[in-house]
Structures are given as C-alpha cells and as structure tokens.
mmCIF file of C-alpha atoms in Angstrom:
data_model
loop_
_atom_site.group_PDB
_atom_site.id
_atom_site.type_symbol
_atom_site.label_atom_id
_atom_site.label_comp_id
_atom_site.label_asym_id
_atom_site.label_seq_id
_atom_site.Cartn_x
_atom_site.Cartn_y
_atom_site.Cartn_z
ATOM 1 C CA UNK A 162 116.501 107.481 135.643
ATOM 2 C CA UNK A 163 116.726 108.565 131.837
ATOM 3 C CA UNK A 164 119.132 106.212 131.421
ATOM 4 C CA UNK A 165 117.048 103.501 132.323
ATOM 5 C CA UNK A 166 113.860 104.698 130.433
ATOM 6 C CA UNK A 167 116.117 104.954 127.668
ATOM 7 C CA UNK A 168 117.001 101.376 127.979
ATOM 8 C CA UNK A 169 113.241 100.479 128.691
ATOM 9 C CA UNK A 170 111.857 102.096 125.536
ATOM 10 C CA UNK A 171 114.542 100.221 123.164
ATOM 11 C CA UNK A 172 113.627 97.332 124.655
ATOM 12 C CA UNK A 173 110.090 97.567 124.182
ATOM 13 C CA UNK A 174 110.646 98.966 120.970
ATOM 14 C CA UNK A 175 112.859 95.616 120.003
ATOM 15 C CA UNK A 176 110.389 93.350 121.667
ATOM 16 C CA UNK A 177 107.666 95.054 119.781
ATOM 17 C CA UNK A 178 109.262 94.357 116.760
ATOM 18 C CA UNK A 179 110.278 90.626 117.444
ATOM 19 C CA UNK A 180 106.522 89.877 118.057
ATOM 20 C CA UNK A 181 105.472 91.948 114.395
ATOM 21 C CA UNK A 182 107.709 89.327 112.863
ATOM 22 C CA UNK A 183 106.921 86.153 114.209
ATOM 23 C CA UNK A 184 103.224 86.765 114.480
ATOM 24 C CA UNK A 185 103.457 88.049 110.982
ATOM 25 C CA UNK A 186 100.740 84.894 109.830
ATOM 26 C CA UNK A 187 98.193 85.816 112.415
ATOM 27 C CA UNK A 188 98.247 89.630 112.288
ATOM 28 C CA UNK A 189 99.098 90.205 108.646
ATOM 29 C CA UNK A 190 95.132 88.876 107.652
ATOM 30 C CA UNK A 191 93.288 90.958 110.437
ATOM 31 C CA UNK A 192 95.312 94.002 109.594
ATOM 32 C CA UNK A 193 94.512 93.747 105.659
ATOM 33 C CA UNK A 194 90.884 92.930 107.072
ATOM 34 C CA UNK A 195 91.127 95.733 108.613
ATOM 35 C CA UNK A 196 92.080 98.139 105.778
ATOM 36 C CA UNK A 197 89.769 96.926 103.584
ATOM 37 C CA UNK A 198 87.053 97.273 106.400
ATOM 38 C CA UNK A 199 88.059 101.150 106.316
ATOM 39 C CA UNK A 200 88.026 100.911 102.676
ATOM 40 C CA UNK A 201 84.490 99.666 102.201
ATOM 41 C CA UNK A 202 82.974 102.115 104.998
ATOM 42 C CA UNK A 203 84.616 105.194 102.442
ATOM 43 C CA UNK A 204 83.015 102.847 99.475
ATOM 44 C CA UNK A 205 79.509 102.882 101.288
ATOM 45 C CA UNK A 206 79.853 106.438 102.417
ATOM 46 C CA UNK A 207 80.342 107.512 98.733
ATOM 47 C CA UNK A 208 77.318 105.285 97.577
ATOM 48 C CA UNK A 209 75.302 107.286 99.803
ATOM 49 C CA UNK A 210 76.806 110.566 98.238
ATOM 50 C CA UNK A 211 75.496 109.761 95.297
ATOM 51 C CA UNK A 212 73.148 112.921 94.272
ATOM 52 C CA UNK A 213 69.569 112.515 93.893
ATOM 53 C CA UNK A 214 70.525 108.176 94.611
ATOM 54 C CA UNK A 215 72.319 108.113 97.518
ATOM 55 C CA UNK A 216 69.935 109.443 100.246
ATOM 56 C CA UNK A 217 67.694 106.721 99.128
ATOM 57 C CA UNK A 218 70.087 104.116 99.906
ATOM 58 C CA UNK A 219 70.450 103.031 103.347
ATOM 59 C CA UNK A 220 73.601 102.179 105.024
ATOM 60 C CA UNK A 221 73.291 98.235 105.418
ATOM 61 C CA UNK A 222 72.417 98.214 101.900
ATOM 62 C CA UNK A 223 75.411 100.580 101.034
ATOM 63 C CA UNK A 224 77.490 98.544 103.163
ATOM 64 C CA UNK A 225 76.625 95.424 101.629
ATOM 65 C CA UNK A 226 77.186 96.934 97.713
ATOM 66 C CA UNK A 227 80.548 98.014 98.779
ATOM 67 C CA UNK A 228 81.550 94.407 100.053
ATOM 68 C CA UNK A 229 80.313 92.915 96.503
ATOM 69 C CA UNK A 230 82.069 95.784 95.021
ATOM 70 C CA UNK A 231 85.895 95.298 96.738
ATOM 71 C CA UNK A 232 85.453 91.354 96.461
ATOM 72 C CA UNK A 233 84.165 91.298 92.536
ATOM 73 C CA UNK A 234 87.398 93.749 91.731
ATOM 74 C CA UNK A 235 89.863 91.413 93.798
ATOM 75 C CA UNK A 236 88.085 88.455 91.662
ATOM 76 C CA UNK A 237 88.823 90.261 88.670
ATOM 77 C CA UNK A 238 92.431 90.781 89.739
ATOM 78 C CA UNK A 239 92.994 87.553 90.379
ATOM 79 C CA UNK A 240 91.523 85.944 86.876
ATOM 80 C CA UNK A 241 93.948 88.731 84.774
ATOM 81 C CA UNK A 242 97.176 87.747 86.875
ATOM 82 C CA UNK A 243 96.093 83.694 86.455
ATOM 83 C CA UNK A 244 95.630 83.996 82.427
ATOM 84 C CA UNK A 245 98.543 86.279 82.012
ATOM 85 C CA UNK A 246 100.604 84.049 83.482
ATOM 86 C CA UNK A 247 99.723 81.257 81.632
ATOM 87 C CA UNK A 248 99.802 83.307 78.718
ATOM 88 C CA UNK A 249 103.390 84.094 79.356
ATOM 89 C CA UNK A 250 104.473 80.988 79.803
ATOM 90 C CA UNK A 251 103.523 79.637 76.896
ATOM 91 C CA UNK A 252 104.960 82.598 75.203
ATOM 92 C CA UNK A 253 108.254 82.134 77.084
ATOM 93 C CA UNK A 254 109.978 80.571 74.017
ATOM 94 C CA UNK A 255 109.622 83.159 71.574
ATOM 95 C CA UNK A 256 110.439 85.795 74.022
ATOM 96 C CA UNK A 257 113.877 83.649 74.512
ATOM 97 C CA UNK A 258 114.193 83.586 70.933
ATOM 98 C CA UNK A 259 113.826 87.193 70.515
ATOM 99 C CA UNK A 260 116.377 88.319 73.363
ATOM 100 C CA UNK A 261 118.754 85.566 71.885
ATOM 101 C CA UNK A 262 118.893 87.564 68.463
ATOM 102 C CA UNK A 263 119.098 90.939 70.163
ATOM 103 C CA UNK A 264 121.948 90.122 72.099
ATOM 104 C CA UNK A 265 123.450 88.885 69.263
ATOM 105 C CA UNK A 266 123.496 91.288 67.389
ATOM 106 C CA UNK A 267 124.345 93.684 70.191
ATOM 107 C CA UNK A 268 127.099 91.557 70.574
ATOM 108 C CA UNK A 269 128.283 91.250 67.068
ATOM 109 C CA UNK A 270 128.418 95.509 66.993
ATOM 110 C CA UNK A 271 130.637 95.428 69.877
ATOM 111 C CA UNK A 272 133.121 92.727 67.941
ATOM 112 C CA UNK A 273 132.315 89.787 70.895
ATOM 113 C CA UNK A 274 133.066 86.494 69.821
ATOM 114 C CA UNK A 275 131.433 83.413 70.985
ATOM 115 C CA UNK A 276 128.605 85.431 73.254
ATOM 116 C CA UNK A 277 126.937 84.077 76.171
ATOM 117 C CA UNK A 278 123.858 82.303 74.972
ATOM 118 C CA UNK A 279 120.070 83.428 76.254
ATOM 119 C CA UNK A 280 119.212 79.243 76.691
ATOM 120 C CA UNK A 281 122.441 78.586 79.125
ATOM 121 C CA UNK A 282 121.003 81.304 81.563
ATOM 122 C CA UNK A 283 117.823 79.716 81.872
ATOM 123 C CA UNK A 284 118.608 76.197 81.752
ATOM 124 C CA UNK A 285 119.115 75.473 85.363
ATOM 125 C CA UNK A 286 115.497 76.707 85.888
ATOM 126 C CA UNK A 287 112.843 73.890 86.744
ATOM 127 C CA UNK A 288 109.711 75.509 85.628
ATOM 128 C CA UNK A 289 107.783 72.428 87.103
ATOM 129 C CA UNK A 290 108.691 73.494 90.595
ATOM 130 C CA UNK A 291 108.193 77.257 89.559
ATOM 131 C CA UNK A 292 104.597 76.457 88.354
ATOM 132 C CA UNK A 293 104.161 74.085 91.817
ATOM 133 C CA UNK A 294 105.405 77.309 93.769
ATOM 134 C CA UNK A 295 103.236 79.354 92.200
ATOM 135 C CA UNK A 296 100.457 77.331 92.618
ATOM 136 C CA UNK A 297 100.873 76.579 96.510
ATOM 137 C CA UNK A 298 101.276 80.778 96.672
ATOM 138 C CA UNK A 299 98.033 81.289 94.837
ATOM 139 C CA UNK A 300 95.951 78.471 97.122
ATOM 140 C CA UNK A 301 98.220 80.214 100.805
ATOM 141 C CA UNK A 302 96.813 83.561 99.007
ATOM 142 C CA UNK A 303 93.185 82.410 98.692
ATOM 143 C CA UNK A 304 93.293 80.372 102.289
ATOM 144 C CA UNK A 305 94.086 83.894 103.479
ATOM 145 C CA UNK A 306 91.403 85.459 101.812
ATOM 146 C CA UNK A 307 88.727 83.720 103.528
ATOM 147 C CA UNK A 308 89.906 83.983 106.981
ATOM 148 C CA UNK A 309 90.622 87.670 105.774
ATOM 149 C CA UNK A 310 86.371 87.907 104.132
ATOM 150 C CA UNK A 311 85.609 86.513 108.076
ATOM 151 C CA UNK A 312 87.376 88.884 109.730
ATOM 152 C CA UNK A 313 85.749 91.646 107.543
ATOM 153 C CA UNK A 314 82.028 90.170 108.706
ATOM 154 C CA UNK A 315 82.778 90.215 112.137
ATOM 155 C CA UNK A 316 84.166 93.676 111.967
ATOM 156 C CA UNK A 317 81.166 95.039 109.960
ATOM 157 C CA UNK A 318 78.746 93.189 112.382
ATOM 158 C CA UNK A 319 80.333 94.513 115.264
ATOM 159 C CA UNK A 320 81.406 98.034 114.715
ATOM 160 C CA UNK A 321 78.112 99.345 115.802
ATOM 161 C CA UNK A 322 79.280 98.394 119.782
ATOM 162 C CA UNK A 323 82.335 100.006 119.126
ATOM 163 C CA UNK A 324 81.045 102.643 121.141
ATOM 164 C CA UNK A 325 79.423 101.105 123.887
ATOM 165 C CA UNK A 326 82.282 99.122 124.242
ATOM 166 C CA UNK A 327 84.420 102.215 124.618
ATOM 167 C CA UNK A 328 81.892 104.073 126.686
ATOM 168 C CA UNK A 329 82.345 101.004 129.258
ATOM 169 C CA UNK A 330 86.038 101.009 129.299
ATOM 170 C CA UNK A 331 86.419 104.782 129.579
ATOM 171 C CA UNK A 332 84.057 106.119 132.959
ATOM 172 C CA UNK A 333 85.897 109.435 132.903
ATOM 173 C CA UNK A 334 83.783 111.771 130.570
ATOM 174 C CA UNK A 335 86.304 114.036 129.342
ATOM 175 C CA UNK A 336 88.867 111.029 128.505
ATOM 176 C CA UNK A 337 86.170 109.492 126.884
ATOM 177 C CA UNK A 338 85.606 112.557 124.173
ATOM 178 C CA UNK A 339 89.253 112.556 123.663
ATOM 179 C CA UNK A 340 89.397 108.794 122.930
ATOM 180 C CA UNK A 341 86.306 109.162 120.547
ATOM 181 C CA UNK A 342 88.190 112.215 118.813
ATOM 182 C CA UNK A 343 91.269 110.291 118.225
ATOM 183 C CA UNK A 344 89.346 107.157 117.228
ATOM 184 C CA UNK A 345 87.668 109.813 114.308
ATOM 185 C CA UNK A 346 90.777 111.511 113.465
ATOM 186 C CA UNK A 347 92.510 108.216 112.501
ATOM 187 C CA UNK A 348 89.678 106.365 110.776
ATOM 188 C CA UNK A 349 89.074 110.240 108.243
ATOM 189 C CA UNK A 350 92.844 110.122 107.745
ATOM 190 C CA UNK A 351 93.111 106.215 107.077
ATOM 191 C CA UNK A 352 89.877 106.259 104.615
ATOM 192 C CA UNK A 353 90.895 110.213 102.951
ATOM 193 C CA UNK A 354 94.366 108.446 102.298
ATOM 194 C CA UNK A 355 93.029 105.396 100.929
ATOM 195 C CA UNK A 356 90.473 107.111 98.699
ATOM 196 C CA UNK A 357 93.051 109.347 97.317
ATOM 197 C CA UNK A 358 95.654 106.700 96.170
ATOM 198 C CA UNK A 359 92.891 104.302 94.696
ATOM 199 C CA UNK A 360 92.066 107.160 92.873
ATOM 200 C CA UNK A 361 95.553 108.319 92.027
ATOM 201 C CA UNK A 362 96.247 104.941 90.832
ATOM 202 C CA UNK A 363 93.223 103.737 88.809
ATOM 203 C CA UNK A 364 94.399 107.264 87.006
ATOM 204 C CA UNK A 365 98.059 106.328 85.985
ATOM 205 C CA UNK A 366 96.907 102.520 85.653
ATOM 206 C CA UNK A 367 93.954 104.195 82.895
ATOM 207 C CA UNK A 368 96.492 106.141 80.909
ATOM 208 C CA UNK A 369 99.202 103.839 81.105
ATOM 209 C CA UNK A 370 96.592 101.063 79.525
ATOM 210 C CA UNK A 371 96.166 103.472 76.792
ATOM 211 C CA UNK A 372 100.371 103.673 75.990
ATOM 212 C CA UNK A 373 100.584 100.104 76.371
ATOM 213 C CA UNK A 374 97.537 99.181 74.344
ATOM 214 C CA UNK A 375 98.166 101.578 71.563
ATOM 215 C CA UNK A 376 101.634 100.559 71.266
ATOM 216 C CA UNK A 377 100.126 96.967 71.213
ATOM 217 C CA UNK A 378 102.668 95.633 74.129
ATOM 218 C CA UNK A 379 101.513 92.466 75.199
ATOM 219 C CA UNK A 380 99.869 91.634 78.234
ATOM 220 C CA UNK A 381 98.450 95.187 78.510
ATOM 221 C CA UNK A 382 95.559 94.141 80.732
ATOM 222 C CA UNK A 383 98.184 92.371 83.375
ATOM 223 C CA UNK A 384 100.536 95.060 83.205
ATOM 224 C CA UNK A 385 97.964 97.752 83.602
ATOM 225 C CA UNK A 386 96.491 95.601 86.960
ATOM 226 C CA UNK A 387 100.350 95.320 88.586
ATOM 227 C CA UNK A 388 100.660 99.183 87.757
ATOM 228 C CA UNK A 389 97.647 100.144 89.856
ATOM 229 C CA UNK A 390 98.369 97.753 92.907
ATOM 230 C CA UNK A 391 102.477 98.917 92.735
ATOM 231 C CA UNK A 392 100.966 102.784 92.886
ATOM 232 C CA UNK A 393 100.094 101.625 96.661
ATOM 233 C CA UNK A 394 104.224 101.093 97.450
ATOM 234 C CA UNK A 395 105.453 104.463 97.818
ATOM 235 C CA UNK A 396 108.836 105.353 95.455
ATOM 236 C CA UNK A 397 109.921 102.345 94.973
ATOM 237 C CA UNK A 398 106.159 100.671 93.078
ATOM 238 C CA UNK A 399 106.539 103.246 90.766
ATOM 239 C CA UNK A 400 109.387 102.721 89.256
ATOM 240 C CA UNK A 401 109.121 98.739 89.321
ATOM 241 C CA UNK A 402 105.552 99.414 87.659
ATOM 242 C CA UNK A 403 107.330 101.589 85.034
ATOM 243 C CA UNK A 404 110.345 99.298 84.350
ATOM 244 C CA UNK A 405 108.837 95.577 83.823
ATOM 245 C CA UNK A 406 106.468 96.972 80.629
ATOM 246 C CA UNK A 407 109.373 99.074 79.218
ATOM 247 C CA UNK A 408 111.923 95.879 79.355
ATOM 248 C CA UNK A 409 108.755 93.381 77.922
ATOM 249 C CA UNK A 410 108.203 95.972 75.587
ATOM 250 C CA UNK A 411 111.799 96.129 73.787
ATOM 251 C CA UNK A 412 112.138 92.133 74.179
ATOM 252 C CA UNK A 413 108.320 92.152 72.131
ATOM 253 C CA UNK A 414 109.407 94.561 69.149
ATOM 254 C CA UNK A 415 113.332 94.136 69.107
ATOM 255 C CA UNK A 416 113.520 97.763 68.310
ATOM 256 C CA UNK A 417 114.136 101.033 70.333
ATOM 257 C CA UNK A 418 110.976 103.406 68.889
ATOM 258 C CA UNK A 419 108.760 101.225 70.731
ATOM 259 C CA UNK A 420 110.962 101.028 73.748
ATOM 260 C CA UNK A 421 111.351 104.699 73.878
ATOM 261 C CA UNK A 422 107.584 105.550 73.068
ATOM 262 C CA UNK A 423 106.356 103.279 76.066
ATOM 263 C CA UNK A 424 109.439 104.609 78.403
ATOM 264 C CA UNK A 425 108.315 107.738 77.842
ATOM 265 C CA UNK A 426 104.571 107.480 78.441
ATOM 266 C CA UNK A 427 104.553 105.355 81.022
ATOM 267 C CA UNK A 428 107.678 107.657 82.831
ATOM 268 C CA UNK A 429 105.522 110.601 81.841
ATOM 269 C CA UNK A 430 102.275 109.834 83.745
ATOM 270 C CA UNK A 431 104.328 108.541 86.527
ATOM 271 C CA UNK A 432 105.974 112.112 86.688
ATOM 272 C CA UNK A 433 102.821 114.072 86.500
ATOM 273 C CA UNK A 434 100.627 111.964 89.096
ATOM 274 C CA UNK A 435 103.410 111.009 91.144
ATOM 275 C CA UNK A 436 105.448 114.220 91.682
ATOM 276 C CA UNK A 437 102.844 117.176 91.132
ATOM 277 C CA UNK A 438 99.219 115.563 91.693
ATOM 278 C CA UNK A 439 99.755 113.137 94.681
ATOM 279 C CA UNK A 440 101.568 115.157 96.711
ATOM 280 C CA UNK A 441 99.128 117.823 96.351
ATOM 281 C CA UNK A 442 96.189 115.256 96.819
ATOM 282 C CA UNK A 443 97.830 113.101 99.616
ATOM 283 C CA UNK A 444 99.735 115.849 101.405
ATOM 284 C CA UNK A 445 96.226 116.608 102.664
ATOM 285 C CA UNK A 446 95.336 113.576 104.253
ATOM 286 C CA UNK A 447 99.180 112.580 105.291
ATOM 287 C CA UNK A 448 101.278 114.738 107.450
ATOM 288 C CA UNK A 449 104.292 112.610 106.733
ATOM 289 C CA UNK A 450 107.989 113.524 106.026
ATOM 290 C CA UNK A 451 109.126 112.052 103.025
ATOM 291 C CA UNK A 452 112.049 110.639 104.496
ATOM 292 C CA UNK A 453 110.196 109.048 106.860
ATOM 293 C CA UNK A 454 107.896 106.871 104.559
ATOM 294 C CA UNK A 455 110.938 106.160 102.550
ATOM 295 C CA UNK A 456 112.340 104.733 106.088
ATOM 296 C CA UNK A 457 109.013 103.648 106.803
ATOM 297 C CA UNK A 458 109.017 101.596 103.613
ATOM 298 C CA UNK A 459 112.294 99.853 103.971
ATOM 299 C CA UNK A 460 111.309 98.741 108.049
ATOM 300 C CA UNK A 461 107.905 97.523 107.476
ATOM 301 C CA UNK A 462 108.954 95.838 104.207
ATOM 302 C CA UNK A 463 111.913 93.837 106.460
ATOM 303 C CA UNK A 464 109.415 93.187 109.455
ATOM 304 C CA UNK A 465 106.191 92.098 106.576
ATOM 305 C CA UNK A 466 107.653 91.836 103.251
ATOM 306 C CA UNK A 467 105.644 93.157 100.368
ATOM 307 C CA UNK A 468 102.343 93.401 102.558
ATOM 308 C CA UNK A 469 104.450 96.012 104.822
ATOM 309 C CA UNK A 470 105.378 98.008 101.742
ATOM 310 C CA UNK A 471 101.640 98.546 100.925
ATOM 311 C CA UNK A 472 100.707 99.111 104.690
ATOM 312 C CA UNK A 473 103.410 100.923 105.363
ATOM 313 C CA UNK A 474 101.737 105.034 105.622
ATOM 314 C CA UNK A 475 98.632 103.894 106.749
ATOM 315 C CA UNK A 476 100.398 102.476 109.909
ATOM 316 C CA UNK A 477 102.629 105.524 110.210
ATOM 317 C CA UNK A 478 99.591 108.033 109.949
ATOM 318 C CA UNK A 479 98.062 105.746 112.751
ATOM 319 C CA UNK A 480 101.195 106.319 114.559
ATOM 320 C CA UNK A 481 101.878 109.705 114.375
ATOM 321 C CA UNK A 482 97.966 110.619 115.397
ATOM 322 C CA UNK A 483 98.478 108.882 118.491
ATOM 323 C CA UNK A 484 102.135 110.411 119.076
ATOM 324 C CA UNK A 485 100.538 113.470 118.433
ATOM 325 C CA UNK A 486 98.012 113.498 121.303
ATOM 326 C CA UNK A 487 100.718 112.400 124.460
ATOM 327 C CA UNK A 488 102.476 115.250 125.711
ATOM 328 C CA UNK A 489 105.894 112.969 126.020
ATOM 329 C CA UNK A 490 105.525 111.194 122.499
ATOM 330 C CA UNK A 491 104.642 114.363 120.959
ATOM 331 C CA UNK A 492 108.528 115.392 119.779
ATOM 332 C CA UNK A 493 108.245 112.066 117.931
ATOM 333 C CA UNK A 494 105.143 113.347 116.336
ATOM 334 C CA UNK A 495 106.825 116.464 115.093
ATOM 335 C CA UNK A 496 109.808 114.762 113.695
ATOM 336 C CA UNK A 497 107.282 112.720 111.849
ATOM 337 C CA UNK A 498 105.444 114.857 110.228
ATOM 338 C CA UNK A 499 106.009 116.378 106.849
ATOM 339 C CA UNK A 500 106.216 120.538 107.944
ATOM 340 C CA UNK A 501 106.413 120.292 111.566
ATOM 341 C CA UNK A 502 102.720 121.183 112.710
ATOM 342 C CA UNK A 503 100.646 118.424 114.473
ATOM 343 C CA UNK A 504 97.321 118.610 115.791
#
C-alpha cells in the first residue's frame, strides 16, 4: 500500500510538473498578476500608514494610487532598458575597438603572435535579426502586460467576495476559520517578503548608482535598473548584477583602477545587503532552507525560465504554509524550512 502511494505521489508530482510547463503561456501572466496584485494591496496598505495622511485616505483611493504607482515604475523601466539599448548599439563599435587594443596588448605581454582578432568573433552575428528578435520580445512582453493589467482589475474588483465565496464552499465552521487563517498567513508572508526585497533592492540598486555614476561607467541608469530587478533572483542575480558593470566598466576605461574601484563597490554592497542585512530582514518573513531556494531556483527556472527564478520563494513560502498545516505533508514542511520549526 506504501508502495503504491509512493508510486501515486511521483506520478502526480511528474504530471504536475508536465502541465507547469506546457501551460507555461497561460499561467505565467495570472501568476505575475497575481504577485503584483499582492504587491499593490502592501503598496495601498502603506499609503494608508502614512502618519497624520494616511487615515484620511480611503482604501479604493489607496488602491487605485498604488496601481498608478507599480504601472508608472514598470513604464519607467521599460523607457531606460529601450534607450540603453539603443544607446549601446550605436556605441558597439568603439567598445569593439577598445577590447581589440586591450587584447592586444594583453597579447603582445604574453609574446602571442598573430592574436585572434575582436571583429572575427563577432562577424557571424546578424544584428538585423538580433534587433527583429528583440523587437518581437519587447511587443510578446507588452501583449503580456495587458492581459497581465486585466487580470489585475478583475482580481482587485473581485477580492472583496473572496470571502463569501469561501464561506459558501466551506459549511463546516471550524474548517472554515482554518481555511481563512491559512488564506492570511500566506498573503502576510507573500506581501512581508515582497516588501522586504523591493526594499533590499532599491537599497543596493541606490548605492550601486552612486559607484557607477561617480566612476562615470556608462549606462549607469540601465545598469542600476537590471541591478534592482536581478536582486529578486536569489544567489545567482547577484552576482550576474555585479559582473556585467564590472566587465563594461574595464572595456569603457581600458585600465584596471577603474575596474577594481567598481568591482569593489559594487561586490561590497552586494556583501553587506546580501549576506548580513537580507538574511536578517527576510529570514523573518521566509522560513526557507537555503539549500532549498538554491534547489528551488534551479527547478522553477527549468519548468519557467527567468520568470521562475524571480517567482521562485514566493511559490515555495506558499508551499511550505500549506505543507505545514496537513498532518501527512507536514515532514515535508520541516525539511523545508530554514531551522526546523513550522507553525
């Protein structure tokens, strides 16, 4: 009988997983609709926090500022990664140019004759289809937006039945208040998590702007936006968000101080924020192991690609709330969790 619910639960589990994949178009949106939906309520909830303001401000009104607020910051976010890009393009030359001589002369140290030149690597590149593939991701990425805005209306106009809803599905009083109490649990721990790591990353993506921009690297403003949307990935962002300035920035100035300076400010702040404050900060809102949001990471990144990565704890702390409350999934739950103690 184990046997076979052994065989059952890997089944389900694989099944599961098959229908995350394929379905991947249709539930990516409504689950990004979804987090954002969480998002905004924390966004309205800290309008109305606001000393001597907030009580004022009612919550449809709160609501509504919130929305404005998350849509004119993913409109910003969009406008710096278009010009940048541009930008960069039309810089691409003299970047070549400048890693030509370098390697050069790194070349010419180490007594290499005839080096490999910078222009042979990049000639098979059509950057006509590269701007064409970019372009058709950009108009996929704002086709998914709106279906992703109308998903977000229909949530916000309908969250209020939630409840009534729930109360008809659940007669039994006493399931009811436990369903309610997990329902809680998971939306606190969804929008404490997701207030914490904006704020953790609008920090490093601040005082990284100020390295990069005192240093004059180019691009700051880009480089500054892909820091605080890689702070989301856990591990692996942060270093990606580190290395890409540090390389642009010894291509930029063909010299090491530079390099170095911006290596070790941006590896710096990473350090600090990443290793002492967010563990601190998150570790209250996330009873996760470490090793399992690493693991975590690399699944949903397979089953989602880069939208798993940055959904990846959120849908684990989901998980292991609802582990936590069955008596038969609760092992799982302890496994889970970063010190062994569910509630």
């Amino acid at each position: 009988m184990t046997l076979r619910n052994t065989f059952y639960s890997l089944f389900i589990t694989a099944l599961i997983i098959y229908i995350l994949y394929i379905a991947q178009n249709l539930l990516i949106p409504f689950v990004l609709a979804v987090v954002i939906w969480y998002l905004m309520i924390s966004i309205a909830k800290a309008i109305q926090a606001i000393p001597f303001v907030g009580q004022w401000v009612p919550y449809p009104l709160a609501v509504l500022g919130a929305f404005i607020c998350s849509f004119a910051i993913l409109w910003l976010l969009s406008t710096v990664v278009i010009n940048n890009v541009t930008a960069l393009v039309n810089l691409a030359p003299e970047y070549e140019q400048k890693l030509t001589t370098m390697v050069d002369t790194a070349m010419a140290r180490f007594g290499v004759k005839n080096p490999p030149k910078i222009a042979d690597a990049f000639a098979g590149l059509d950057f006509a289809t590269l701007a064409s593939s970019f372009a058709q991701t950009v108009s996929s990425l704002a086709s998914k937006t709106g279906i992703i805005i109308i998903y977000i209306l229909f949530l916000l106009l309908e969250q209020h039945s939630f409840d009534t809803k729930l109360e008809a599905l659940i007669s039994n009083k006493g399931k009811l208040e436990d369903t309610r109490g997990l329902i809680t649990k998971i939306a606190r721990q969804i929008q404490s998590y997701l207030r914490v790591k904006t704020f953790l990353s609008l920090l490093t993506a601040s005082a990284s702007y100020l390295v990069l921009k005192w240093i004059g690297v180019d691009f700051a403003e880009f480089w500054t936006m892909m820091i605080f949307l890689l702070n989301y990935i856990p591990t692996i962002g942060s270093i990606v968000a580190t290395v890409f300035p540090c390389l642009l920035t010894l291509v930029q100035f063909g010299t090491l101080y530079p390099f170095l300076f911006v290596t070790l400010g941006l590896g710096s702040i990473q350090f600090v924020i990443g290793n002492i404050l967010d563990p601190k900060m998150t570790g209250k809102s996330v009873n996760l192991s470490s090793l399992v949001i690493l693991l975590s990471l690399s699944i949903w990144g397979t089953i989602w690609g880069v939208v798993g990565m940055f959904l990846c704890v959120p849908i684990m702390v989901i998980a292991n709330i609802i582990f936590a409350n069955f008596t038969q999934t609760r092992p799982i739950a302890i496994i889970l969790s970063r010190d062994g103690k569910v509630t």
